[in-house]
Amino acid sequence: MIASVHGTVLAVRLDSAVVEVGGVGLLLQATPATLAGLRVGQPGRVFTSLVVRENALTLFGFADDDERDVFETLQTVSGVGPRLALAMLAVHTPDGLRRAVAHEDLAALMRVPGIGRKGAQRIVLELGERLGAPAPAGGGAAAVSSADHREQVVEALVGLGWPLRAAQDAVASVLDGSPAPVGADEVPGVLRAALRSLGSARA
């Protein structure tokens, strides 16, 4: 198993990146939040999971080993393959998924494209406590304000190559100008929606 790769980032796209390791460019499928942490021309380390199929070897990349471990655990659920597992991590953080499963929050799971009510029920039933317990709410001095979460999404979009003003407008559009707080668990979902908005505008 290839547990991680470290090398120069050659390209960052909306759903993948290319990292050069030992003269070989490795294509990594990843979530927008993970990709936002990579910079073209700069060194980057990505935790990885190699999925082997009869006709393909696909490398999936993650920001940390916890995200990778959750990705692999999600695939133990019947009907959940690597693409759907990656989509779940594009919408929710690992702790967000832990909370959704622990609290049997079907609505949260159904926000992931491709997951209906029956699928959400199956995920809750089959995962049980295998994802582990979510981190306690709050976080004291380490907690990040909702304003910082909004800024985090904007910075991620800029890191992916979008102009600052376009990134700010896309986030505002996704949130409909609402001043409501953006929780840490919502950051991946807001980022994903903003990328869709920017992609539609470019088209």
XYZ file of C-alpha atoms in Angstrom:
203
model
C 0.000 0.000 0.000
C 1.184 3.536 -0.781
C 0.488 5.333 2.503
C 1.629 8.807 1.458
C 3.458 10.718 -1.257
C 5.730 13.728 -0.955
C 6.992 15.746 -3.877
C 6.508 18.781 -6.087
C 2.923 19.623 -7.001
C 2.755 19.811 -10.807
C -0.968 20.491 -11.220
C -4.114 21.057 -9.171
C -7.535 20.546 -10.742
C -11.043 20.610 -9.309
C -11.007 16.924 -8.399
C -7.387 15.811 -8.673
C -3.741 16.795 -8.451
C -0.464 15.601 -9.921
C 2.497 15.233 -7.571
C 5.944 14.415 -8.935
C 7.786 11.808 -6.868
C 11.192 10.587 -8.027
C 10.592 11.868 -11.554
C 7.171 10.219 -11.823
C 3.970 12.272 -11.844
C 1.313 10.609 -9.688
C -2.345 11.466 -10.304
C -4.289 11.742 -7.043
C -8.075 11.945 -6.780
C -8.994 14.155 -3.813
C -11.627 16.374 -2.223
C -11.664 20.145 -2.895
C -10.620 20.830 0.693
C -7.558 18.590 0.351
C -6.646 20.075 -3.032
C -6.942 23.590 -1.640
C -3.963 22.875 0.596
C -1.677 22.201 -2.394
C 0.225 24.837 -4.363
C 1.554 24.289 -7.879
C 5.346 24.362 -7.928
C 5.586 23.843 -4.163
C 6.357 20.652 -2.249
C 3.351 18.847 -0.858
C 2.654 15.773 1.246
C -0.569 13.847 0.718
C -1.741 10.782 2.617
C -2.986 8.186 0.166
C -5.067 5.082 -0.351
C -4.513 2.877 -3.403
C -7.656 1.280 -4.833
C -6.979 -1.687 -7.106
C -9.482 -2.755 -9.737
C -9.178 -5.197 -12.618
C -8.643 -2.430 -15.146
C -7.268 0.418 -13.041
C -5.046 1.480 -10.162
C -6.413 4.668 -8.596
C -4.624 6.689 -5.953
C -6.809 8.784 -3.631
C -5.238 11.614 -1.648
C -6.107 13.106 1.752
C -5.005 15.966 3.939
C -4.247 13.680 6.901
C -4.250 10.053 7.944
C -7.569 10.401 9.793
C -9.346 11.424 6.588
C -7.732 8.485 4.781
C -8.755 6.029 7.506
C -12.359 7.265 7.395
C -12.324 6.922 3.587
C -11.280 3.285 3.890
C -13.773 2.514 6.669
C -16.652 4.008 4.655
C -15.980 1.488 1.890
C -16.766 -1.392 4.234
C -20.440 -0.426 3.895
C -22.220 -2.381 1.169
C -22.840 -0.175 -1.840
C -20.210 2.416 -0.898
C -17.276 2.468 -3.295
C -14.287 4.815 -3.383
C -16.036 7.504 -5.425
C -18.987 7.730 -3.058
C -16.688 7.617 -0.032
C -14.715 10.522 -1.500
C -17.937 12.436 -2.157
C -18.916 11.955 1.492
C -15.618 13.494 2.573
C -16.100 16.344 0.110
C -19.335 17.280 1.874
C -18.450 16.414 5.487
C -15.302 16.423 7.584
C -14.370 13.102 9.236
C -15.839 14.342 12.531
C -18.936 15.549 10.695
C -19.482 12.016 9.414
C -18.852 10.596 12.886
C -21.524 12.874 14.328
C -23.978 12.085 11.539
C -23.576 8.334 12.119
C -23.557 8.578 15.920
C -26.707 10.732 15.965
C -28.347 8.828 13.090
C -28.629 12.118 11.204
C -29.975 10.793 7.908
C -30.569 14.303 6.539
C -26.870 15.133 6.887
C -25.848 11.954 5.081
C -28.416 12.571 2.350
C -26.736 15.880 1.519
C -24.094 13.781 -0.237
C -24.969 13.312 -3.938
C -25.839 9.681 -4.559
C -27.062 8.883 -1.047
C -30.801 8.468 -0.526
C -32.702 7.641 2.645
C -32.187 3.874 2.356
C -28.498 4.379 1.678
C -28.170 6.681 4.685
C -29.939 4.131 6.889
C -27.614 1.392 5.665
C -24.551 3.537 6.402
C -25.719 4.213 9.962
C -26.593 0.555 10.530
C -23.417 -0.964 9.093
C -20.895 1.567 10.380
C -22.113 1.611 13.962
C -19.195 2.752 16.117
C -16.460 1.807 13.651
C -15.718 5.438 12.754
C -14.986 6.194 16.407
C -16.312 9.028 18.529
C -16.315 12.613 17.204
C -14.155 15.219 18.883
C -15.938 17.187 21.646
C -17.753 20.308 20.474
C -16.182 23.650 21.275
C -12.426 23.391 21.390
C -11.635 26.267 23.730
C -8.823 28.502 22.545
C -8.331 26.331 19.487
C -11.852 26.995 18.258
C -12.171 28.943 15.015
C -14.778 31.648 14.553
C -17.414 31.472 11.847
C -15.809 34.454 10.128
C -12.548 32.510 9.970
C -14.413 29.570 8.454
C -15.772 31.798 5.692
C -12.293 33.157 5.101
C -10.965 29.620 5.032
C -13.229 28.810 2.081
C -12.175 31.991 0.254
C -8.488 31.231 0.827
C -8.994 27.691 -0.433
C -10.557 28.978 -3.672
C -7.727 31.464 -4.163
C -5.272 28.626 -3.597
C -6.983 26.736 -6.430
C -6.325 29.670 -8.753
C -9.489 31.778 -8.556
C -9.223 35.583 -8.200
C -9.937 36.887 -4.697
C -13.021 38.879 -5.722
C -14.491 35.953 -7.660
C -13.890 33.676 -4.676
C -15.573 36.105 -2.276
C -18.565 36.529 -4.625
C -18.931 32.759 -5.035
C -18.968 32.182 -1.279
C -21.478 34.998 -0.802
C -23.636 33.498 -3.553
C -23.587 30.044 -1.954
C -24.537 31.487 1.416
C -27.107 33.826 -0.187
C -25.541 36.731 1.638
C -26.625 35.231 4.939
C -24.680 36.359 8.021
C -25.423 33.005 9.688
C -22.345 31.297 11.163
C -20.463 28.752 9.093
C -19.504 25.768 11.221
C -16.273 23.859 10.734
C -18.224 20.849 9.427
C -19.822 23.039 6.756
C -16.548 24.265 5.243
C -16.114 21.354 2.779
C -19.731 21.627 1.625
C -19.542 25.406 1.131
C -16.249 25.012 -0.736
C -17.719 22.357 -3.000
C -20.802 24.476 -3.769
C -18.642 27.541 -4.439
C -16.533 25.537 -6.900
C -19.699 24.464 -8.725
C -20.829 28.100 -8.846
C -17.484 29.247 -10.234
C -17.430 26.430 -12.764
C -20.898 27.398 -14.024
C -19.877 31.044 -14.295
C -16.789 30.118 -16.319
C -18.859 27.952 -18.664
